[in-house]
Amino acid sequence: MNPICSQVRVRVPATSANLGSGFDTVGLALDYHDELTFTLNPDPADGIAHVFIHGEGEDTLPRDETHLVVSTFRRACATFGLGRLGFTLEATNNIPQARGMGSSAEAIVAGIAAAAAFAQPGELNRPAIFDMAAQIEGHPDNVAPAVFGGLTVSWDFATAEGVGSVAIPGGEPLHGGFHTVNYPVDPAITAAVFVPDYELSTEKARQALPKEVPHKDAVYNVSRVGLLPAAMNPVVLAQAEAQGGADALGGNSAGAGAGQVTPAAFATAAAQANALLFTATQDRLHQPYRTPLMPPSAELIELFRAKGYAAAVSGAGPCVLVLHYGNAREAIDQVAATQLASGHWRVLHLPINTKGVEIERR
């Protein structure tokens, strides 16, 4: 198969995984991007990848076939039926490396999306990109929001040996492998990401985790993670309150405003959102065990949570994520004023990304 265009530009958002309680399952896309341009070499005989890197990782990332974007692109090209393509990759990296903002997921998604754009016309097949990216990454929590945007909850559905799927009455069969659900996020939800001047590898962070956890800690996290979709979208709470009012009036009551979200109901739900965010980001499964690997991050999280803010480790760390409903930028910066003044931390105030990976063909 021949490529359908000569150049593809890819834009992939940073992501934050776990959000406290949702270990290895929950992810959030942030409006902060790496941008990559793949330009096919004019000479078909030139099958080499020429790599140019600007920004984060420009002094440390490889510039050959071992670069994660390049190796993933090669693998995806083979899957999509493309031959070995020679190309120039120009990457403008904004996402910090080895900090818990999904830089490896970004690289994997970028490589697959670029291959798909060269191979197939029209819109990206996002489910196919997600499936391949999750298999390569080994876990879906970062790649899901990088592909779809917004808040995602993902899982790995295991089937019995020799059984590829399970029949679902009235619906499509549920196949084995990775799956994800995308939840809406209120535009008023913002993320403050505190980026330290030290790194922590995901592998080292995983090695700190125990093989077993107490049952009560598992229950603790389950009770918190179930709150996240509502906490991230207060209108759901307002609709539930309105529906409850309608039911109290007799279910299908034709009374004025029955079941509709009133301004008062939404204001109440919005006020409740930050309390829910605070609760939903509590964790006992992974952060306590990783604290010795990142004391400055753990101290900053405790500082924020003592003030009532929904703070958690971003991914495997060491970045710190603070989620809030409404504009609290100055107040959040004030809480971390000492850390920011030290020169060892910087902060990114970011909206939530709702688009996921984007491509442009030329």
mmCIF file of C-alpha atoms in Angstrom:
data_model
loop_
_atom_site.group_PDB
_atom_site.id
_atom_site.type_symbol
_atom_site.label_atom_id
_atom_site.label_comp_id
_atom_site.label_asym_id
_atom_site.label_seq_id
_atom_site.Cartn_x
_atom_site.Cartn_y
_atom_site.Cartn_z
ATOM 1 C CA MET A 1 0.000 0.000 0.000
ATOM 2 C CA ASN A 2 1.220 3.492 -0.834
ATOM 3 C CA PRO A 3 0.767 6.420 1.559
ATOM 4 C CA ILE A 4 -2.106 8.752 0.652
ATOM 5 C CA CYS A 5 -0.213 11.974 1.448
ATOM 6 C CA SER A 6 3.358 13.208 1.841
ATOM 7 C CA GLN A 7 3.145 14.920 5.222
ATOM 8 C CA VAL A 8 1.202 14.453 8.452
ATOM 9 C CA ARG A 9 1.142 16.772 11.425
ATOM 10 C CA VAL A 10 0.112 15.272 14.754
ATOM 11 C CA ARG A 11 -0.896 17.038 17.945
ATOM 12 C CA VAL A 12 -1.182 14.940 21.116
ATOM 13 C CA PRO A 13 -2.235 16.216 24.562
ATOM 14 C CA ALA A 14 -0.460 15.650 27.835
ATOM 15 C CA THR A 15 -2.324 13.366 30.210
ATOM 16 C CA SER A 16 -2.583 12.753 33.923
ATOM 17 C CA ALA A 17 -3.350 9.230 35.073
ATOM 18 C CA ASN A 18 -4.805 7.814 38.286
ATOM 19 C CA LEU A 19 -6.207 11.090 39.699
ATOM 20 C CA GLY A 20 -5.599 9.626 43.134
ATOM 21 C CA SER A 21 -8.147 6.833 43.457
ATOM 22 C CA GLY A 22 -8.237 5.499 39.874
ATOM 23 C CA PHE A 23 -4.943 3.611 39.789
ATOM 24 C CA ASP A 24 -4.146 2.251 36.308
ATOM 25 C CA THR A 25 -7.704 2.957 35.125
ATOM 26 C CA VAL A 26 -8.504 6.689 35.112
ATOM 27 C CA GLY A 27 -6.929 9.288 32.859
ATOM 28 C CA LEU A 28 -7.448 12.957 32.038
ATOM 29 C CA ALA A 29 -6.343 14.869 28.931
ATOM 30 C CA LEU A 30 -4.757 18.272 29.510
ATOM 31 C CA ASP A 31 -4.646 21.186 27.079
ATOM 32 C CA TYR A 32 -0.867 21.060 26.694
ATOM 33 C CA HIS A 33 0.610 19.386 23.637
ATOM 34 C CA ASP A 34 3.510 17.904 21.775
ATOM 35 C CA GLU A 35 3.411 18.632 18.047
ATOM 36 C CA LEU A 36 5.106 16.364 15.525
ATOM 37 C CA THR A 37 5.495 16.606 11.749
ATOM 38 C CA PHE A 38 6.188 13.503 9.639
ATOM 39 C CA THR A 39 7.429 14.338 6.131
ATOM 40 C CA LEU A 40 8.129 11.499 3.720
ATOM 41 C CA ASN A 41 11.584 11.511 2.134
ATOM 42 C CA PRO A 42 11.447 12.547 -1.534
ATOM 43 C CA ASP A 43 13.682 9.623 -2.516
ATOM 44 C CA PRO A 44 11.719 6.353 -2.083
ATOM 45 C CA ALA A 45 15.037 4.519 -1.716
ATOM 46 C CA ASP A 46 15.825 6.547 1.395
ATOM 47 C CA GLY A 47 14.177 4.471 4.103
ATOM 48 C CA ILE A 48 15.918 6.238 6.978
ATOM 49 C CA ALA A 49 14.203 8.179 9.772
ATOM 50 C CA HIS A 50 15.758 11.625 10.238
ATOM 51 C CA VAL A 51 14.809 12.938 13.688
ATOM 52 C CA PHE A 52 14.890 16.527 14.914
ATOM 53 C CA ILE A 53 13.791 17.375 18.467
ATOM 54 C CA HIS A 54 13.006 20.776 19.949
ATOM 55 C CA GLY A 55 12.088 21.475 23.558
ATOM 56 C CA GLU A 56 11.723 18.822 26.242
ATOM 57 C CA GLY A 57 14.149 15.940 25.805
ATOM 58 C CA GLU A 58 16.174 17.609 23.046
ATOM 59 C CA ASP A 59 19.402 16.801 24.897
ATOM 60 C CA THR A 60 18.487 13.289 26.020
ATOM 61 C CA LEU A 61 16.114 11.570 23.579
ATOM 62 C CA PRO A 62 17.565 9.371 20.808
ATOM 63 C CA ARG A 63 17.520 10.535 17.209
ATOM 64 C CA ASP A 64 17.424 7.158 15.514
ATOM 65 C CA GLU A 65 15.186 4.088 15.136
ATOM 66 C CA THR A 66 15.159 3.579 18.909
ATOM 67 C CA HIS A 67 13.137 6.760 19.428
ATOM 68 C CA LEU A 68 9.747 5.623 20.755
ATOM 69 C CA VAL A 69 7.821 7.639 18.169
ATOM 70 C CA VAL A 70 9.869 6.133 15.332
ATOM 71 C CA SER A 71 9.688 2.527 16.541
ATOM 72 C CA THR A 72 5.937 2.837 17.157
ATOM 73 C CA PHE A 73 5.417 4.430 13.746
ATOM 74 C CA ARG A 74 7.262 1.519 12.103
ATOM 75 C CA ARG A 75 5.129 -1.030 13.956
ATOM 76 C CA ALA A 76 1.897 0.766 13.088
ATOM 77 C CA CYS A 77 2.873 1.138 9.420
ATOM 78 C CA ALA A 78 3.293 -2.624 9.212
ATOM 79 C CA THR A 79 -0.118 -3.118 10.833
ATOM 80 C CA PHE A 80 -1.814 -0.701 8.422
ATOM 81 C CA GLY A 81 -0.189 -2.286 5.368
ATOM 82 C CA LEU A 82 2.378 0.387 4.595
ATOM 83 C CA GLY A 83 5.906 -0.546 3.610
ATOM 84 C CA ARG A 84 9.039 0.801 5.216
ATOM 85 C CA LEU A 85 8.826 4.558 4.809
ATOM 86 C CA GLY A 86 11.727 6.974 4.939
ATOM 87 C CA PHE A 87 10.749 10.193 6.650
ATOM 88 C CA THR A 88 11.836 13.247 8.569
ATOM 89 C CA LEU A 89 10.350 13.624 12.035
ATOM 90 C CA GLU A 90 10.367 17.089 13.550
ATOM 91 C CA ALA A 91 9.106 17.012 17.131
ATOM 92 C CA THR A 92 8.327 20.068 19.218
ATOM 93 C CA ASN A 93 8.048 18.707 22.741
ATOM 94 C CA ASN A 94 6.291 20.642 25.483
ATOM 95 C CA ILE A 95 5.347 17.689 27.700
ATOM 96 C CA PRO A 96 7.979 17.107 30.422
ATOM 97 C CA GLN A 97 9.768 13.765 30.273
ATOM 98 C CA ALA A 98 9.572 11.234 33.130
ATOM 99 C CA ARG A 99 7.389 13.494 35.252
ATOM 100 C CA GLY A 100 3.977 11.782 35.146
ATOM 101 C CA MET A 101 2.369 13.772 32.315
ATOM 102 C CA GLY A 102 2.089 10.944 29.798
ATOM 103 C CA SER A 103 5.134 11.607 27.600
ATOM 104 C CA SER A 104 5.502 7.939 26.641
ATOM 105 C CA ALA A 105 1.777 7.596 25.880
ATOM 106 C CA GLU A 106 2.028 10.744 23.754
ATOM 107 C CA ALA A 107 4.908 9.241 21.757
ATOM 108 C CA ILE A 108 3.050 5.976 21.174
ATOM 109 C CA VAL A 109 -0.221 7.652 20.174
ATOM 110 C CA ALA A 110 1.622 10.078 17.884
ATOM 111 C CA GLY A 111 3.384 7.273 16.033
ATOM 112 C CA ILE A 112 0.207 5.234 15.528
ATOM 113 C CA ALA A 113 -1.937 8.230 14.562
ATOM 114 C CA ALA A 114 0.630 9.347 11.989
ATOM 115 C CA ALA A 115 0.770 5.876 10.414
ATOM 116 C CA ALA A 116 -3.030 5.713 10.316
ATOM 117 C CA ALA A 117 -3.197 9.142 8.670
ATOM 118 C CA PHE A 118 -0.730 8.067 5.958
ATOM 119 C CA ALA A 119 -2.647 4.837 5.361
ATOM 120 C CA GLN A 120 -6.334 5.741 5.615
ATOM 121 C CA PRO A 121 -8.382 8.744 4.421
ATOM 122 C CA GLY A 122 -10.957 10.526 6.524
ATOM 123 C CA GLU A 123 -11.257 10.702 10.269
ATOM 124 C CA LEU A 124 -8.954 8.723 12.521
ATOM 125 C CA ASN A 125 -10.154 5.314 13.669
ATOM 126 C CA ARG A 126 -9.709 6.188 17.338
ATOM 127 C CA PRO A 127 -10.790 2.820 18.788
ATOM 128 C CA ALA A 128 -8.153 1.073 16.629
ATOM 129 C CA ILE A 129 -5.487 3.587 17.671
ATOM 130 C CA PHE A 130 -6.433 3.149 21.333
ATOM 131 C CA ASP A 131 -6.325 -0.637 21.109
ATOM 132 C CA MET A 132 -2.865 -0.688 19.546
ATOM 133 C CA ALA A 133 -1.503 2.018 21.840
ATOM 134 C CA ALA A 134 -2.745 0.272 24.991
ATOM 135 C CA GLN A 135 -1.132 -2.995 23.909
ATOM 136 C CA ILE A 136 2.199 -1.276 23.297
ATOM 137 C CA GLU A 137 2.073 0.782 26.517
ATOM 138 C CA GLY A 138 0.856 -2.208 28.523
ATOM 139 C CA HIS A 139 -1.795 -0.229 30.391
ATOM 140 C CA PRO A 140 -4.532 2.058 29.062
ATOM 141 C CA ASP A 141 -4.808 4.873 31.605
ATOM 142 C CA ASN A 142 -2.677 7.448 29.728
ATOM 143 C CA VAL A 143 -3.239 6.407 26.121
ATOM 144 C CA ALA A 144 -7.059 6.556 26.440
ATOM 145 C CA PRO A 145 -7.288 10.295 27.177
ATOM 146 C CA ALA A 146 -4.461 10.977 24.705
ATOM 147 C CA VAL A 147 -6.618 9.379 21.994
ATOM 148 C CA PHE A 148 -10.120 10.495 23.009
ATOM 149 C CA GLY A 149 -9.612 13.553 25.221
ATOM 150 C CA GLY A 150 -11.573 14.310 28.386
ATOM 151 C CA LEU A 151 -11.905 11.949 31.333
ATOM 152 C CA THR A 152 -11.542 8.252 30.593
ATOM 153 C CA VAL A 153 -12.011 5.091 32.627
ATOM 154 C CA SER A 154 -10.365 2.044 31.076
ATOM 155 C CA TRP A 155 -10.088 -1.661 31.774
ATOM 156 C CA ASP A 156 -8.630 -4.890 30.439
ATOM 157 C CA PHE A 157 -11.369 -7.457 29.841
ATOM 158 C CA ALA A 158 -10.032 -10.976 30.225
ATOM 159 C CA THR A 159 -11.862 -13.835 28.535
ATOM 160 C CA ALA A 160 -11.511 -17.559 29.093
ATOM 161 C CA GLU A 161 -8.703 -19.285 27.220
ATOM 162 C CA GLY A 162 -9.693 -19.842 23.610
ATOM 163 C CA VAL A 163 -12.657 -17.452 23.894
ATOM 164 C CA GLY A 164 -12.192 -14.146 22.102
ATOM 165 C CA SER A 165 -15.412 -12.457 23.136
ATOM 166 C CA VAL A 166 -18.537 -12.742 25.230
ATOM 167 C CA ALA A 167 -21.995 -12.428 23.685
ATOM 168 C CA ILE A 168 -24.037 -9.572 25.137
ATOM 169 C CA PRO A 169 -27.842 -9.803 24.716
ATOM 170 C CA GLY A 170 -29.091 -6.968 22.523
ATOM 171 C CA GLY A 171 -25.639 -5.616 21.770
ATOM 172 C CA GLU A 172 -22.284 -6.211 20.164
ATOM 173 C CA PRO A 173 -20.079 -8.976 21.600
ATOM 174 C CA LEU A 174 -17.633 -7.778 24.239
ATOM 175 C CA HIS A 175 -14.184 -8.712 23.008
ATOM 176 C CA GLY A 176 -11.217 -9.436 25.180
ATOM 177 C CA GLY A 177 -8.577 -6.751 25.626
ATOM 178 C CA PHE A 178 -8.552 -3.088 26.515
ATOM 179 C CA HIS A 179 -11.680 -0.923 26.613
ATOM 180 C CA THR A 180 -12.422 2.638 27.671
ATOM 181 C CA VAL A 181 -15.364 4.921 28.410
ATOM 182 C CA ASN A 182 -15.122 8.663 27.819
ATOM 183 C CA TYR A 183 -16.889 10.959 30.310
ATOM 184 C CA PRO A 184 -17.740 14.653 29.826
ATOM 185 C CA VAL A 185 -15.848 17.232 31.872
ATOM 186 C CA ASP A 186 -17.292 20.599 32.824
ATOM 187 C CA PRO A 187 -15.329 23.462 31.185
ATOM 188 C CA ALA A 188 -15.051 25.103 34.609
ATOM 189 C CA ILE A 189 -12.847 22.238 35.846
ATOM 190 C CA THR A 190 -9.200 23.249 35.586
ATOM 191 C CA ALA A 191 -5.929 21.543 36.373
ATOM 192 C CA ALA A 192 -2.855 23.028 37.965
ATOM 193 C CA VAL A 193 0.169 20.819 37.356
ATOM 194 C CA PHE A 194 3.209 21.469 39.516
ATOM 195 C CA VAL A 195 6.336 20.282 37.724
ATOM 196 C CA PRO A 196 9.467 19.649 39.821
ATOM 197 C CA ASP A 197 13.053 19.762 38.626
ATOM 198 C CA TYR A 198 13.610 16.048 39.257
ATOM 199 C CA GLU A 199 12.474 12.940 37.402
ATOM 200 C CA LEU A 200 11.048 9.575 38.426
ATOM 201 C CA SER A 201 10.812 6.607 36.098
ATOM 202 C CA THR A 202 7.500 4.759 35.900
ATOM 203 C CA GLU A 203 9.359 1.467 36.290
ATOM 204 C CA LYS A 204 10.912 2.544 39.573
ATOM 205 C CA ALA A 205 7.560 3.843 40.815
ATOM 206 C CA ARG A 206 5.915 0.498 39.998
ATOM 207 C CA GLN A 207 8.612 -1.435 41.825
ATOM 208 C CA ALA A 208 7.635 0.364 45.013
ATOM 209 C CA LEU A 209 4.125 -1.105 44.980
ATOM 210 C CA PRO A 210 3.228 -4.158 47.086
ATOM 211 C CA LYS A 211 1.915 -7.352 45.483
ATOM 212 C CA GLU A 212 -1.084 -7.340 47.815
ATOM 213 C CA VAL A 213 -3.045 -4.602 49.598
ATOM 214 C CA PRO A 214 -5.487 -4.787 52.530
ATOM 215 C CA HIS A 215 -9.090 -5.413 51.545
ATOM 216 C CA LYS A 216 -10.231 -2.263 53.373
ATOM 217 C CA ASP A 217 -7.837 -0.169 51.262
ATOM 218 C CA ALA A 218 -9.251 -1.650 48.061
ATOM 219 C CA VAL A 219 -12.784 -0.829 49.233
ATOM 220 C CA TYR A 220 -11.638 2.679 50.179
ATOM 221 C CA ASN A 221 -10.431 3.365 46.630
ATOM 222 C CA VAL A 222 -13.470 1.802 44.962
ATOM 223 C CA SER A 223 -15.732 4.107 46.969
ATOM 224 C CA ARG A 224 -13.709 7.144 45.859
ATOM 225 C CA VAL A 225 -13.147 6.412 42.182
ATOM 226 C CA GLY A 226 -16.879 5.967 41.618
ATOM 227 C CA LEU A 227 -17.313 9.658 42.461
ATOM 228 C CA LEU A 228 -14.946 10.984 39.802
ATOM 229 C CA PRO A 229 -17.331 11.216 36.793
ATOM 230 C CA ALA A 230 -19.863 13.185 38.849
ATOM 231 C CA ALA A 231 -17.211 15.351 40.491
ATOM 232 C CA MET A 232 -15.804 16.278 37.074
ATOM 233 C CA ASN A 233 -19.231 17.227 35.674
ATOM 234 C CA PRO A 234 -21.496 18.904 38.265
ATOM 235 C CA VAL A 235 -24.403 19.128 35.828
ATOM 236 C CA VAL A 236 -24.856 15.370 36.358
ATOM 237 C CA LEU A 237 -25.498 16.038 40.030
ATOM 238 C CA ALA A 238 -27.910 18.844 39.190
ATOM 239 C CA GLN A 239 -29.789 16.632 36.738
ATOM 240 C CA ALA A 240 -30.046 13.874 39.336
ATOM 241 C CA GLU A 241 -31.439 16.348 41.864
ATOM 242 C CA ALA A 242 -33.914 17.677 39.301
ATOM 243 C CA GLN A 243 -34.977 14.144 38.344
ATOM 244 C CA GLY A 244 -35.448 13.320 41.995
ATOM 245 C CA GLY A 245 -37.753 16.315 42.282
ATOM 246 C CA ALA A 246 -39.707 15.195 39.249
ATOM 247 C CA ASP A 247 -40.079 11.681 40.645
ATOM 248 C CA ALA A 248 -41.358 13.127 43.893
ATOM 249 C CA LEU A 249 -44.041 14.917 41.866
ATOM 250 C CA GLY A 250 -45.174 11.694 40.289
ATOM 251 C CA GLY A 251 -42.598 10.626 37.723
ATOM 252 C CA ASN A 252 -44.150 11.906 34.488
ATOM 253 C CA SER A 253 -45.596 15.029 36.075
ATOM 254 C CA ALA A 254 -46.280 17.818 33.615
ATOM 255 C CA GLY A 255 -45.688 20.417 36.315
ATOM 256 C CA ALA A 256 -43.671 23.456 35.250
ATOM 257 C CA GLY A 257 -39.961 22.765 35.382
ATOM 258 C CA ALA A 258 -40.319 19.164 36.511
ATOM 259 C CA GLY A 259 -37.002 17.381 35.953
ATOM 260 C CA GLN A 260 -35.294 20.487 34.582
ATOM 261 C CA VAL A 261 -32.031 21.810 35.995
ATOM 262 C CA THR A 262 -32.707 25.103 37.729
ATOM 263 C CA PRO A 263 -29.984 27.711 38.335
ATOM 264 C CA ALA A 264 -30.278 27.056 42.050
ATOM 265 C CA ALA A 265 -29.821 23.307 41.582
ATOM 266 C CA PHE A 266 -26.773 23.830 39.411
ATOM 267 C CA ALA A 267 -25.258 26.308 41.894
ATOM 268 C CA THR A 268 -25.691 23.740 44.657
ATOM 269 C CA ALA A 269 -24.089 21.025 42.526
ATOM 270 C CA ALA A 270 -21.195 23.307 41.560
ATOM 271 C CA ALA A 271 -20.538 24.120 45.205
ATOM 272 C CA GLN A 272 -20.533 20.396 45.926
ATOM 273 C CA ALA A 273 -18.097 19.670 43.086
ATOM 274 C CA ASN A 274 -14.926 20.662 44.928
ATOM 275 C CA ALA A 275 -15.901 18.624 47.980
ATOM 276 C CA LEU A 276 -16.459 15.641 45.702
ATOM 277 C CA LEU A 277 -13.182 16.258 43.875
ATOM 278 C CA PHE A 278 -11.380 16.317 47.215
ATOM 279 C CA THR A 279 -12.947 12.999 48.240
ATOM 280 C CA ALA A 280 -12.649 11.344 44.829
ATOM 281 C CA THR A 281 -8.892 11.967 44.676
ATOM 282 C CA GLN A 282 -8.144 10.201 47.954
ATOM 283 C CA ASP A 283 -5.992 7.089 47.630
ATOM 284 C CA ARG A 284 -4.557 4.202 49.615
ATOM 285 C CA LEU A 285 -3.421 1.897 46.789
ATOM 286 C CA HIS A 286 -0.326 3.532 45.318
ATOM 287 C CA GLN A 287 0.586 7.008 46.593
ATOM 288 C CA PRO A 288 1.498 5.979 50.171
ATOM 289 C CA TYR A 289 3.965 3.389 48.855
ATOM 290 C CA ARG A 290 5.599 5.838 46.437
ATOM 291 C CA THR A 291 6.028 8.674 48.926
ATOM 292 C CA PRO A 292 9.647 7.741 49.806
ATOM 293 C CA LEU A 293 10.569 8.123 46.113
ATOM 294 C CA MET A 294 9.329 11.727 45.920
ATOM 295 C CA PRO A 295 9.248 13.464 49.321
ATOM 296 C CA PRO A 296 8.943 17.003 47.890
ATOM 297 C CA SER A 297 5.890 15.963 45.859
ATOM 298 C CA ALA A 298 4.287 14.220 48.837
ATOM 299 C CA GLU A 299 4.847 17.302 50.981
ATOM 300 C CA LEU A 300 3.228 19.548 48.375
ATOM 301 C CA ILE A 301 0.215 17.240 48.108
ATOM 302 C CA GLU A 302 -0.241 17.283 51.879
ATOM 303 C CA LEU A 303 0.020 21.065 51.855
ATOM 304 C CA PHE A 304 -2.767 21.385 49.297
ATOM 305 C CA ARG A 305 -5.020 18.777 50.858
ATOM 306 C CA ALA A 306 -4.683 20.464 54.257
ATOM 307 C CA LYS A 307 -6.216 23.530 52.567
ATOM 308 C CA GLY A 308 -9.066 21.485 51.061
ATOM 309 C CA TYR A 309 -7.754 21.212 47.499
ATOM 310 C CA ALA A 310 -8.043 18.032 45.413
ATOM 311 C CA ALA A 311 -4.342 17.248 44.994
ATOM 312 C CA ALA A 312 -2.774 13.974 43.883
ATOM 313 C CA VAL A 313 0.305 12.586 42.206
ATOM 314 C CA SER A 314 0.047 12.923 38.445
ATOM 315 C CA GLY A 315 0.545 9.452 37.012
ATOM 316 C CA ALA A 316 3.580 7.797 38.552
ATOM 317 C CA GLY A 317 4.911 11.225 39.532
ATOM 318 C CA PRO A 318 6.660 13.307 40.494
ATOM 319 C CA CYS A 319 4.320 16.029 39.097
ATOM 320 C CA VAL A 320 1.514 17.116 41.410
ATOM 321 C CA LEU A 321 -1.993 17.596 40.005
ATOM 322 C CA VAL A 322 -4.511 19.950 41.618
ATOM 323 C CA LEU A 323 -8.079 19.833 40.274
ATOM 324 C CA HIS A 324 -10.578 22.589 40.991
ATOM 325 C CA TYR A 325 -13.995 23.744 39.884
ATOM 326 C CA GLY A 326 -13.910 27.474 39.166
ATOM 327 C CA ASN A 327 -11.109 30.003 38.975
ATOM 328 C CA ALA A 328 -8.702 29.545 41.892
ATOM 329 C CA ARG A 329 -5.421 30.211 40.094
ATOM 330 C CA GLU A 330 -4.110 32.874 42.478
ATOM 331 C CA ALA A 331 -5.171 30.962 45.574
ATOM 332 C CA ILE A 332 -3.532 27.757 44.316
ATOM 333 C CA ASP A 333 -0.288 29.562 43.507
ATOM 334 C CA GLN A 334 -0.333 31.152 46.948
ATOM 335 C CA VAL A 335 -0.516 27.763 48.663
ATOM 336 C CA ALA A 336 2.664 26.716 46.821
ATOM 337 C CA ALA A 337 4.364 30.119 46.981
ATOM 338 C CA THR A 338 7.400 28.800 48.858
ATOM 339 C CA GLN A 339 7.929 25.927 46.433
ATOM 340 C CA LEU A 340 7.546 28.162 43.377
ATOM 341 C CA ALA A 341 9.939 30.747 44.817
ATOM 342 C CA SER A 342 12.558 28.057 45.451
ATOM 343 C CA GLY A 343 13.185 27.617 41.736
ATOM 344 C CA HIS A 344 12.677 23.846 42.021
ATOM 345 C CA TRP A 345 9.066 23.937 40.862
ATOM 346 C CA ARG A 346 7.019 25.515 38.085
ATOM 347 C CA VAL A 347 3.273 25.434 37.572
ATOM 348 C CA LEU A 348 1.107 24.922 34.494
ATOM 349 C CA HIS A 349 -2.498 26.115 34.755
ATOM 350 C CA LEU A 350 -4.348 24.115 32.113
ATOM 351 C CA PRO A 351 -7.882 23.602 30.810
ATOM 352 C CA ILE A 352 -9.035 20.048 30.162
ATOM 353 C CA ASN A 353 -8.492 18.857 26.600
ATOM 354 C CA THR A 354 -11.633 17.377 25.036
ATOM 355 C CA LYS A 355 -10.378 16.519 21.530
ATOM 356 C CA GLY A 356 -7.572 14.025 22.057
ATOM 357 C CA VAL A 357 -5.078 13.384 19.266
ATOM 358 C CA GLU A 358 -5.470 15.555 16.172
ATOM 359 C CA ILE A 359 -3.946 15.153 12.702
ATOM 360 C CA GLU A 360 -3.541 17.276 9.586
ATOM 361 C CA ARG A 361 -2.585 15.760 6.226
ATOM 362 C CA ARG A 362 -0.677 17.591 3.495
#
